[in-house]
Amino acid sequence: MGKPQKKRSLADKVRKTKTSTEIKNNPFEVKINRKKFDILGRKTKHDVGLPGVSRSKAITKRKETLLKEYKQKNKSNKLIDRRFGEYDTKMAPEDKILQRFAMERQRTHEKKDMYNLNEEEELTHYGQSLAEIEKFNDAVNSDDESEEKGLLSAELTASHFGGGGGLLRKKTSGDQQEEEGSQRAKSRQELIEELIQKSKQEKRERQVQKEEAQELTEKLDQEWKSIQALMVKKTPKAERVDTPEEKPKLEEYDMMVRELGFEMKAQPSEKMKTPEELAREEREKLQKLEADRLRRMMGDEVGDSTQSQIHISADDLNDGFILDKDDKKTLSYQDGKWNIGEELEEDKDEEEGESGEEEESDAEEDGEDGEEDDQEEEEEEEEGGNSEEEEEDGHSDLDSEQESENEEGEQEDEEISAQPKKSLTKEEMKAQQEAAKAELPYTFAAPESFSDLKDLLHGHTPDNQRLIVARTQKCNHPSLAVGNKLKLQKLFGFLLEYVGELATRSPPELTTVDKLIPELYGLCQMFPQAACQAMQSVLADAGHSMEEVVEVKGHAGFPTLDMLVYLKVTALLFPTSDFRHPVTTPALLYISQILTKCPVKSLQDLTSGLVLCCLAVEYVSFSKRFLPELINFLSGTLHLAVQDKSSLGYTVVPPFRSSGKYSDLLVLSTSESCKSWSKKSLPLSATQHLELNSDLDRDNHRLMCLSTCLDLVKRCCLLYKDLTSFKHIFQPIKTLLSKHLSAQTLPEPLQELHSQILESISGAPLTCIPLVFEKKKPIPLKLFTPKIVEVLDYGKKRGSSREEKERERLKHKYKKEFKGALREIRKDSRFLASEKLNEVMNRDAERKRKVKELFGSLATQEGEWKALKRKKRK
Amino acid sequence: MAPAKRRNVSSVKTTEQSVKTAKIDLNSTVERILESRKNANDVFDIFEILQSEKEKEVVSAVNACNKLFCTLLERKELFVGNLPGEEEGLSGKYSAEEKYRMFMRHRYNSCVEMLLEHLSHELHDVKESALCCLIKFAAGEGQHPLEDLDWSEHYSFPRELIQAVVDRLLSQTTDNSLLISRFQEFLEMEDLRYYVMSSIRNHVGKVMDKNKGAVHPLYQNNVFTLMSNINMPSQESELTNFMVKQEGKHEDWKAAKLSEHKRIFERMWLGFLKYKLPSGMYKKILVILHDSILPYMSKPTLMIDFLTAAYDVGGAISLLALNGLFVLIHQHNLDYPDFYKKLYNLLEPSVFHVKYRARFFHLANVFLSSSHLPVYLVAAFAKRLARLALTAPPTALLIVLPFIYNLIRRHPSCRVLIHRPSAEDVTEPLEDPYLMDEEDPAQCCALESSLWEIKTLQKHYHPDVAKAAMLINTPLPQQEDDIDEALETTPFELMERDLKQSQIKSVPLEFETATQLLKGGGDVLGQHFCLV
């Protein structure tokens, strides 16, 4: 056992004498780990191992730690090293030394005579006393070397680089030797001495020069300081102007340089597009949008079927024409372009809006520049002040005043709104002021609540209201500040509410609504989600309240004008042709609900109903969807005009009744009113309030309704003529028109419509072909194309969640550590065992040696005794 | 107290005081009367207040009467048996004790009279307290009968009093529904209910005979309210809550037998229904008929006449009568000729718009679930429903379409309606052979037709309906659709489906720029209407 230990220790000894490169190159030291596969691009750490090195390292480490502990075992005494920082592993050895040195010094210092005040500490540099160095000024500085370079005199080179120069010099020296033979022996030694002396002298001179220069500069500095103080006192402003100006200039320059450095090389710009090209692009874009609309109209199934193709066979032609889905973004950009004409203005607004201070300083500068237009300047200030005020107040003051004066008359109101709040004493300014005031301010704070918006818009003409909203929108463009997006989203809701409110006023201010439509559209394009939610909440409220009424009464009243306007606005903002749309589908459902649940009780109701029918026709005009309620309502309306309701060949669908209180609503009072009647548009306000004083007026209104109804019927005929059950759908209308509502009783234009409708109904072709299931495509045979699974991360376990992966990793780590620890413990115990054995053996050997010694001494004693005995015998 | 405050706020204090004093007076008077017979004449003071104008006082007087006579009844201080006339009693040779009793009995009778009159008082509070008081009297009389019990089979119950109360409740001039709903809580008592039912029957018979069977909406409404408020027990063991406990042979008492209850209940209803009813009444009765009348009748088949009559009325009434008929057909073996023909003729456009749509379709689903129906009949139903679907709102369509699909699934030979492979080569369009006006489903040629209407509905504006209609393009799946869920869908729920769903997806927008309110979408609105 002792042998290998010895060997190893020997090997260690050998190893220690060798350098690491030697070991690494020694083939007996290196163990190469065999790899199963060679993988390109993989870096391996453990392909080569040095088992001997690591073993010897481990053994030395054990000797340092374990062995020491072992030897300390069962010992009560301990050696404690009290040197400073001996057991502090955190301290760097240099620090330790420094600290110890400092403490040492302190200790020596303390030991000195405490009353000796003049005792100075001796300072040293490189172990030499500084005091001594000061005495000879020619002490070699470390930085002298740097100054020495470049001073390559012939002698110096000659003396330093003997080599080649020596030969050459020998020649010269040989010459010299001939000339001054006596000096020869001395020459070399002296020369060197001389050289050194010279160089030292030069050095000293240089140092003096340097010192002088330094002194001079110091003097100059001091002088400068005294002058500087004077200069500061005298022209502070100029300097202040100068200094900041200089800096920006420098920065500007720097920036320029940098810009030039980083500037991209000139690149070929895109070709200017010809008008034809532009038109073509526009057309293409529209075509794309149209195709998209059609796709949506076809509904989800189509989209699903294309998307749900999961497995594509290898011999799939892949020729399915799939349209790009994303059109929304391009739309919003288009919106940006749509605004482009007014962007200039917007910029101006921004500038004005952003900083009032700038304006002020500008004004000041103006004042300094030209004093002749003093008045103008004042005016400007006034204006600025006013505009600022307006910005801050959000027009509330102005408007409250207006509101109070509102009662006096609308005509005045306009004028007052144009008047300034503060009346100025100077008359000449008044005119200009008014002109300035009449123009709307360019910036508006976004309204925080509905009442804010109302205040903002109150008292302005419809056009101005639109302008205000547009400017508010621009001032708060989402790109300008963070919160603006939310503000504008809210603005849409408020605007919608405002539109509703305008419609509920009496008389309804629909022209204003009309003007606000583009703004609503613009906002909607910007924030589709918010617009959708706002509209949905309006519809949900309306639907819910109607549901409640229907539940209680069984029927409901027609909605007010604001709801009609909302429905129309919905159609303007959202596509009505989509198969399923979060806004338009509920809206259409709501319309149909009204048309089925609201009984017609007056001419107003009927007008509302006809407006809704118009809307319904608009909703389905593109998609040609079938709306049964529309037909029901129209036939019901026609039924109202039938005079003799005794024998009906058709059934009337609720909410209409075949006979009852309101079933004669459209029957003319006199047949003569037909002659005087001429078609003109009905106002939308007729849905709320009708002033029909005479029978003639009433008849005229009736005929208007009838003509609208007939026109809608005609449109429906055209819309639905492709439906398979076209005939059955229009059966009641046909019987109504042909048997009960003869053309003779109608005015001329209506007679025409009448005949057209009948023609189109009876002229419809038969379309009933017996129904057959769609022919199914034969299911193709399963092809055994390989299933290709994309693998992105090699060598990692896949298909588990993050936590599971972490768990796995930790488990693995634990296992590794556990094994490592076991191994270490085993090695430790082996090491200890060997140490113990070593100890025992050593002890045994000692004993043996001692026994031998004893035996030896005994033997010699014995020998001596025997010898003595022999001597005695002799 | 509270009503006083509400009624005349200005004089709250005075009335309160007067009420308080009156109350104290009344209480003390009652106590005085009960204390000694000397003060018996104070009863007239109470009666005076009882007839006063002030509501509060009347109510307190009623309470006082209640207390007084209930105590007297308990003490048996009222004359029992045939009461002689007032004068006769006083002059006759009775003892003082008897005279007193007679006097009190007379007062009691007059008090009852007054209370009965108060039942038709214009103020509800008075009515209510009078009613409560009378019921208390009835309970007291039941316990301590005022009639002589001279034969053992007699069961004591104040029939006359109850009859009088019922007579007043079923007023011919005022709507007593409030009072009747108060009365309902007394009807929990089994014996009271039993006698009330027989009283109603008597009264209805009397009044309607007098009117010669003419419709009397107010009266009939009162009767209906009272009758519909009667909750019948469903088991004999539930008969526990009695107002009057009979001492002997309680089990033999008619009021304690469920079969008797059922019999009188049946007779009461039949007696009511045999007269002509106002049209609104029919609906009301038919709505409750199947679950609160038919199960409690001893012979439900007696309702057949009424139901068939109602079924023939047409419209919503017929739809409602279906339910009762169904119970009779299903549980009582009623054989109804031409039932399906009539059902077929019930199908009209209004079916989809009436309130009872869900009930109707539920029943129709049950009727048509039989697999033994002839194919022509099922086809006729399917076709007719499809034709009617052309006028139906989306909620109804979501019921009708699965309904039709279920019919076709149950009767595979109806598949020709949506799939006619023999006609695959026919390319010429033809007229629909189905005859909508034919009343007989056997003659309407539905089997020769196809469901083109569903094809049309594939273009319906509502996506759910359109999707449902798309199903006929391919063979229908085997599993039947459950229409019960769709039955109760309201239009608003349908709306909410879209309103809630959208939050995740992006919202498509109209790309045509909107400039004016009336522009866009084919310009229909702009052509007919202007802004101002």
PDB file of N, CA, C and O in Angstrom, chain A residues 684-734:
ATOM      1  N   LEU A 684     -87.605  64.385 -41.706  1.00  0.00           N
ATOM      2  CA  LEU A 684     -87.447  63.307 -40.710  1.00  0.00           C
ATOM      3  C   LEU A 684     -88.188  63.621 -39.417  1.00  0.00           C
ATOM      4  O   LEU A 684     -88.557  62.724 -38.673  1.00  0.00           O
ATOM      5  N   SER A 685     -88.380  64.917 -39.184  1.00  0.00           N
ATOM      6  CA  SER A 685     -89.067  65.279 -37.951  1.00  0.00           C
ATOM      7  C   SER A 685     -90.531  64.834 -37.961  1.00  0.00           C
ATOM      8  O   SER A 685     -91.183  64.820 -36.924  1.00  0.00           O
ATOM      9  N   ALA A 686     -91.024  64.450 -39.141  1.00  0.00           N
ATOM     10  CA  ALA A 686     -92.417  63.986 -39.215  1.00  0.00           C
ATOM     11  C   ALA A 686     -92.623  62.710 -38.418  1.00  0.00           C
ATOM     12  O   ALA A 686     -93.759  62.322 -38.145  1.00  0.00           O
ATOM     13  N   THR A 687     -91.532  62.070 -38.048  1.00  0.00           N
ATOM     14  CA  THR A 687     -91.698  60.847 -37.262  1.00  0.00           C
ATOM     15  C   THR A 687     -92.081  61.163 -35.828  1.00  0.00           C
ATOM     16  O   THR A 687     -92.526  60.286 -35.109  1.00  0.00           O
ATOM     17  N   GLN A 688     -91.861  62.405 -35.410  1.00  0.00           N
ATOM     18  CA  GLN A 688     -92.143  62.765 -34.026  1.00  0.00           C
ATOM     19  C   GLN A 688     -93.388  63.631 -33.905  1.00  0.00           C
ATOM     20  O   GLN A 688     -94.194  63.473 -33.021  1.00  0.00           O
ATOM     21  N   HIS A 689     -93.465  64.554 -34.817  1.00  0.00           N
ATOM     22  CA  HIS A 689     -94.488  65.568 -34.642  1.00  0.00           C
ATOM     23  C   HIS A 689     -95.059  65.922 -36.014  1.00  0.00           C
ATOM     24  O   HIS A 689     -94.313  66.194 -36.943  1.00  0.00           O
ATOM     25  N   LEU A 690     -96.348  65.913 -36.112  1.00  0.00           N
ATOM     26  CA  LEU A 690     -96.971  66.227 -37.391  1.00  0.00           C
ATOM     27  C   LEU A 690     -98.028  67.294 -37.172  1.00  0.00           C
ATOM     28  O   LEU A 690     -98.815  67.200 -36.231  1.00  0.00           O
ATOM     29  N   GLU A 691     -97.986  68.264 -38.015  1.00  0.00           N
ATOM     30  CA  GLU A 691     -99.050  69.269 -37.939  1.00  0.00           C
ATOM     31  C   GLU A 691     -99.923  69.145 -39.172  1.00  0.00           C
ATOM     32  O   GLU A 691     -99.583  69.629 -40.242  1.00  0.00           O
ATOM     33  N   LEU A 692    -100.960  68.442 -39.001  1.00  0.00           N
ATOM     34  CA  LEU A 692    -101.870  68.246 -40.129  1.00  0.00           C
ATOM     35  C   LEU A 692    -103.223  68.793 -39.723  1.00  0.00           C
ATOM     36  O   LEU A 692    -103.944  68.169 -38.943  1.00  0.00           O
ATOM     37  N   ASN A 693    -103.513  69.968 -40.218  1.00  0.00           N
ATOM     38  CA  ASN A 693    -104.725  70.625 -39.749  1.00  0.00           C
ATOM     39  C   ASN A 693    -105.946  70.230 -40.569  1.00  0.00           C
ATOM     40  O   ASN A 693    -106.997  69.906 -40.044  1.00  0.00           O
ATOM     41  N   SER A 694    -105.777  70.248 -41.858  1.00  0.00           N
ATOM     42  CA  SER A 694    -106.943  69.990 -42.692  1.00  0.00           C
ATOM     43  C   SER A 694    -106.922  68.556 -43.223  1.00  0.00           C
ATOM     44  O   SER A 694    -105.910  67.861 -43.142  1.00  0.00           O
ATOM     45  N   ASP A 695    -108.025  68.158 -43.730  1.00  0.00           N
ATOM     46  CA  ASP A 695    -108.139  66.840 -44.338  1.00  0.00           C
ATOM     47  C   ASP A 695    -107.207  66.712 -45.525  1.00  0.00           C
ATOM     48  O   ASP A 695    -106.643  65.639 -45.789  1.00  0.00           O
ATOM     49  N   LEU A 696    -107.049  67.836 -46.220  1.00  0.00           N
ATOM     50  CA  LEU A 696    -106.202  67.801 -47.417  1.00  0.00           C
ATOM     51  C   LEU A 696    -104.754  67.501 -47.040  1.00  0.00           C
ATOM     52  O   LEU A 696    -104.092  66.662 -47.659  1.00  0.00           O
ATOM     53  N   ASP A 697    -104.292  68.202 -45.998  1.00  0.00           N
ATOM     54  CA  ASP A 697    -102.936  67.953 -45.524  1.00  0.00           C
ATOM     55  C   ASP A 697    -102.765  66.490 -45.160  1.00  0.00           C
ATOM     56  O   ASP A 697    -101.777  65.849 -45.497  1.00  0.00           O
ATOM     57  N   ARG A 698    -103.743  65.992 -44.443  1.00  0.00           N
ATOM     58  CA  ARG A 698    -103.666  64.612 -43.979  1.00  0.00           C
ATOM     59  C   ARG A 698    -103.610  63.660 -45.164  1.00  0.00           C
ATOM     60  O   ARG A 698    -102.811  62.733 -45.199  1.00  0.00           O
ATOM     61  N   ASP A 699    -104.466  63.964 -46.145  1.00  0.00           N
ATOM     62  CA  ASP A 699    -104.474  63.099 -47.325  1.00  0.00           C
ATOM     63  C   ASP A 699    -103.145  63.156 -48.053  1.00  0.00           C
ATOM     64  O   ASP A 699    -102.638  62.145 -48.548  1.00  0.00           O
ATOM     65  N   ASN A 700    -102.593  64.368 -48.115  1.00  0.00           N
ATOM     66  CA  ASN A 700    -101.299  64.507 -48.773  1.00  0.00           C
ATOM     67  C   ASN A 700    -100.246  63.662 -48.082  1.00  0.00           C
ATOM     68  O   ASN A 700     -99.454  62.977 -48.727  1.00  0.00           O
ATOM     69  N   HIS A 701    -100.269  63.726 -46.752  1.00  0.00           N
ATOM     70  CA  HIS A 701     -99.303  62.939 -46.003  1.00  0.00           C
ATOM     71  C   HIS A 701     -99.527  61.458 -46.251  1.00  0.00           C
ATOM     72  O   HIS A 701     -98.589  60.681 -46.416  1.00  0.00           O
ATOM     73  N   ARG A 702    -100.771  61.062 -46.270  1.00  0.00           N
ATOM     74  CA  ARG A 702    -101.090  59.654 -46.524  1.00  0.00           C
ATOM     75  C   ARG A 702    -100.523  59.202 -47.854  1.00  0.00           C
ATOM     76  O   ARG A 702     -99.920  58.129 -47.977  1.00  0.00           O
ATOM     77  N   LEU A 703    -100.740  60.058 -48.845  1.00  0.00           N
ATOM     78  CA  LEU A 703    -100.262  59.695 -50.186  1.00  0.00           C
ATOM     79  C   LEU A 703     -98.735  59.626 -50.209  1.00  0.00           C
ATOM     80  O   LEU A 703     -98.153  58.772 -50.882  1.00  0.00           O
ATOM     81  N   MET A 704     -98.111  60.533 -49.445  1.00  0.00           N
ATOM     82  CA  MET A 704     -96.653  60.498 -49.355  1.00  0.00           C
ATOM     83  C   MET A 704     -96.196  59.154 -48.809  1.00  0.00           C
ATOM     84  O   MET A 704     -95.302  58.508 -49.354  1.00  0.00           O
ATOM     85  N   CYS A 705     -96.851  58.767 -47.718  1.00  0.00           N
ATOM     86  CA  CYS A 705     -96.490  57.488 -47.098  1.00  0.00           C
ATOM     87  C   CYS A 705     -96.694  56.345 -48.080  1.00  0.00           C
ATOM     88  O   CYS A 705     -95.869  55.444 -48.209  1.00  0.00           O
ATOM     89  N   LEU A 706     -97.823  56.431 -48.758  1.00  0.00           N
ATOM     90  CA  LEU A 706     -98.159  55.359 -49.688  1.00  0.00           C
ATOM     91  C   LEU A 706     -97.114  55.284 -50.795  1.00  0.00           C
ATOM     92  O   LEU A 706     -96.678  54.178 -51.193  1.00  0.00           O
ATOM     93  N   SER A 707     -96.726  56.458 -51.287  1.00  0.00           N
ATOM     94  CA  SER A 707     -95.760  56.440 -52.390  1.00  0.00           C
ATOM     95  C   SER A 707     -94.419  55.886 -51.905  1.00  0.00           C
ATOM     96  O   SER A 707     -93.773  55.098 -52.590  1.00  0.00           O
ATOM     97  N   THR A 708     -94.020  56.304 -50.697  1.00  0.00           N
ATOM     98  CA  THR A 708     -92.773  55.766 -50.136  1.00  0.00           C
ATOM     99  C   THR A 708     -92.867  54.257 -50.014  1.00  0.00           C
ATOM    100  O   THR A 708     -91.951  53.523 -50.409  1.00  0.00           O
ATOM    101  N   CYS A 709     -93.994  53.825 -49.498  1.00  0.00           N
ATOM    102  CA  CYS A 709     -94.198  52.398 -49.295  1.00  0.00           C
ATOM    103  C   CYS A 709     -94.103  51.648 -50.615  1.00  0.00           C
ATOM    104  O   CYS A 709     -93.429  50.626 -50.727  1.00  0.00           O
ATOM    105  N   LEU A 710     -94.784  52.180 -51.634  1.00  0.00           N
ATOM    106  CA  LEU A 710     -94.781  51.501 -52.929  1.00  0.00           C
ATOM    107  C   LEU A 710     -93.369  51.465 -53.516  1.00  0.00           C
ATOM    108  O   LEU A 710     -92.953  50.446 -54.084  1.00  0.00           O
ATOM    109  N   ASP A 711     -92.672  52.578 -53.341  1.00  0.00           N
ATOM    110  CA  ASP A 711     -91.315  52.600 -53.857  1.00  0.00           C
ATOM    111  C   ASP A 711     -90.456  51.544 -53.172  1.00  0.00           C
ATOM    112  O   ASP A 711     -89.665  50.842 -53.812  1.00  0.00           O
ATOM    113  N   LEU A 712     -90.654  51.438 -51.861  1.00  0.00           N
ATOM    114  CA  LEU A 712     -89.871  50.436 -51.120  1.00  0.00           C
ATOM    115  C   LEU A 712     -90.240  49.034 -51.575  1.00  0.00           C
ATOM    116  O   LEU A 712     -89.372  48.159 -51.703  1.00  0.00           O
ATOM    117  N   VAL A 713     -91.520  48.826 -51.823  1.00  0.00           N
ATOM    118  CA  VAL A 713     -91.947  47.510 -52.311  1.00  0.00           C
ATOM    119  C   VAL A 713     -91.252  47.206 -53.623  1.00  0.00           C
ATOM    120  O   VAL A 713     -90.759  46.088 -53.849  1.00  0.00           O
ATOM    121  N   LYS A 714     -91.196  48.220 -54.460  1.00  0.00           N
ATOM    122  CA  LYS A 714     -90.547  48.019 -55.757  1.00  0.00           C
ATOM    123  C   LYS A 714     -89.077  47.639 -55.559  1.00  0.00           C
ATOM    124  O   LYS A 714     -88.560  46.711 -56.193  1.00  0.00           O
ATOM    125  N   ARG A 715     -88.428  48.359 -54.676  1.00  0.00           N
ATOM    126  CA  ARG A 715     -87.018  48.052 -54.417  1.00  0.00           C
ATOM    127  C   ARG A 715     -86.863  46.631 -53.887  1.00  0.00           C
ATOM    128  O   ARG A 715     -85.936  45.906 -54.278  1.00  0.00           O
ATOM    129  N   CYS A 716     -87.766  46.254 -52.988  1.00  0.00           N
ATOM    130  CA  CYS A 716     -87.693  44.900 -52.446  1.00  0.00           C
ATOM    131  C   CYS A 716     -87.856  43.872 -53.548  1.00  0.00           C
ATOM    132  O   CYS A 716     -87.183  42.835 -53.553  1.00  0.00           O
ATOM    133  N   CYS A 717     -88.792  44.146 -54.471  1.00  0.00           N
ATOM    134  CA  CYS A 717     -89.000  43.227 -55.589  1.00  0.00           C
ATOM    135  C   CYS A 717     -87.688  43.017 -56.328  1.00  0.00           C
ATOM    136  O   CYS A 717     -87.322  41.888 -56.675  1.00  0.00           O
ATOM    137  N   LEU A 718     -87.001  44.118 -56.553  1.00  0.00           N
ATOM    138  CA  LEU A 718     -85.740  44.014 -57.281  1.00  0.00           C
ATOM    139  C   LEU A 718     -84.688  43.257 -56.455  1.00  0.00           C
ATOM    140  O   LEU A 718     -83.935  42.446 -56.988  1.00  0.00           O
ATOM    141  N   LEU A 719     -84.702  43.556 -55.164  1.00  0.00           N
ATOM    142  CA  LEU A 719     -83.695  42.931 -54.291  1.00  0.00           C
ATOM    143  C   LEU A 719     -83.872  41.425 -54.225  1.00  0.00           C
ATOM    144  O   LEU A 719     -82.916  40.669 -54.301  1.00  0.00           O
ATOM    145  N   TYR A 720     -85.131  41.007 -54.067  1.00  0.00           N
ATOM    146  CA  TYR A 720     -85.374  39.611 -53.731  1.00  0.00           C
ATOM    147  C   TYR A 720     -85.785  38.779 -54.927  1.00  0.00           C
ATOM    148  O   TYR A 720     -86.248  37.667 -54.757  1.00  0.00           O
ATOM    149  N   LYS A 721     -85.633  39.328 -56.118  1.00  0.00           N
ATOM    150  CA  LYS A 721     -86.198  38.583 -57.253  1.00  0.00           C
ATOM    151  C   LYS A 721     -85.452  37.277 -57.505  1.00  0.00           C
ATOM    152  O   LYS A 721     -85.971  36.410 -58.217  1.00  0.00           O
ATOM    153  N   ASP A 722     -84.292  37.112 -56.919  1.00  0.00           N
ATOM    154  CA  ASP A 722     -83.552  35.873 -57.139  1.00  0.00           C
ATOM    155  C   ASP A 722     -83.879  34.799 -56.109  1.00  0.00           C
ATOM    156  O   ASP A 722     -83.428  33.667 -56.227  1.00  0.00           O
ATOM    157  N   LEU A 723     -84.610  35.158 -55.100  1.00  0.00           N
ATOM    158  CA  LEU A 723     -84.927  34.170 -54.070  1.00  0.00           C
ATOM    159  C   LEU A 723     -85.871  33.117 -54.626  1.00  0.00           C
ATOM    160  O   LEU A 723     -86.736  33.414 -55.444  1.00  0.00           O
ATOM    161  N   THR A 724     -85.703  31.900 -54.140  1.00  0.00           N
ATOM    162  CA  THR A 724     -86.519  30.802 -54.680  1.00  0.00           C
ATOM    163  C   THR A 724     -87.994  30.994 -54.379  1.00  0.00           C
ATOM    164  O   THR A 724     -88.840  30.673 -55.194  1.00  0.00           O
ATOM    165  N   SER A 725     -88.304  31.494 -53.215  1.00  0.00           N
ATOM    166  CA  SER A 725     -89.726  31.641 -52.888  1.00  0.00           C
ATOM    167  C   SER A 725     -90.189  33.076 -53.096  1.00  0.00           C
ATOM    168  O   SER A 725     -91.038  33.560 -52.350  1.00  0.00           O
ATOM    169  N   PHE A 726     -89.632  33.706 -54.084  1.00  0.00           N
ATOM    170  CA  PHE A 726     -90.006  35.092 -54.359  1.00  0.00           C
ATOM    171  C   PHE A 726     -91.518  35.253 -54.469  1.00  0.00           C
ATOM    172  O   PHE A 726     -92.122  36.145 -53.886  1.00  0.00           O
ATOM    173  N   LYS A 727     -92.133  34.331 -55.188  1.00  0.00           N
ATOM    174  CA  LYS A 727     -93.583  34.434 -55.432  1.00  0.00           C
ATOM    175  C   LYS A 727     -94.374  34.338 -54.148  1.00  0.00           C
ATOM    176  O   LYS A 727     -95.326  35.079 -53.929  1.00  0.00           O
ATOM    177  N   HIS A 728     -93.958  33.431 -53.289  1.00  0.00           N
ATOM    178  CA  HIS A 728     -94.725  33.241 -52.063  1.00  0.00           C
ATOM    179  C   HIS A 728     -94.528  34.402 -51.115  1.00  0.00           C
ATOM    180  O   HIS A 728     -95.426  34.765 -50.368  1.00  0.00           O
ATOM    181  N   ILE A 729     -93.328  34.954 -51.174  1.00  0.00           N
ATOM    182  CA  ILE A 729     -93.073  36.097 -50.292  1.00  0.00           C
ATOM    183  C   ILE A 729     -93.967  37.261 -50.686  1.00  0.00           C
ATOM    184  O   ILE A 729     -94.550  37.939 -49.845  1.00  0.00           O
ATOM    185  N   PHE A 730     -94.105  37.470 -51.991  1.00  0.00           N
ATOM    186  CA  PHE A 730     -94.840  38.648 -52.443  1.00  0.00           C
ATOM    187  C   PHE A 730     -96.302  38.351 -52.761  1.00  0.00           C
ATOM    188  O   PHE A 730     -97.007  39.209 -53.275  1.00  0.00           O
ATOM    189  N   GLN A 731     -96.726  37.141 -52.447  1.00  0.00           N
ATOM    190  CA  GLN A 731     -98.113  36.769 -52.711  1.00  0.00           C
ATOM    191  C   GLN A 731     -99.107  37.737 -52.070  1.00  0.00           C
ATOM    192  O   GLN A 731    -100.003  38.252 -52.746  1.00  0.00           O
ATOM    193  N   PRO A 732     -98.954  38.019 -50.759  1.00  0.00           N
ATOM    194  CA  PRO A 732     -99.932  38.937 -50.138  1.00  0.00           C
ATOM    195  C   PRO A 732     -99.927  40.317 -50.784  1.00  0.00           C
ATOM    196  O   PRO A 732    -101.004  40.893 -51.014  1.00  0.00           O
ATOM    197  N   ILE A 733     -98.765  40.811 -51.130  1.00  0.00           N
ATOM    198  CA  ILE A 733     -98.700  42.140 -51.741  1.00  0.00           C
ATOM    199  C   ILE A 733     -99.358  42.127 -53.107  1.00  0.00           C
ATOM    200  O   ILE A 733    -100.059  43.064 -53.502  1.00  0.00           O
ATOM    201  N   LYS A 734     -99.158  41.026 -53.809  1.00  0.00           N
ATOM    202  CA  LYS A 734     -99.749  40.935 -55.132  1.00  0.00           C
ATOM    203  C   LYS A 734    -101.269  40.968 -55.045  1.00  0.00           C
ATOM    204  O   LYS A 734    -101.929  41.734 -55.754  1.00  0.00           O
TER     205      LYS A 734
END
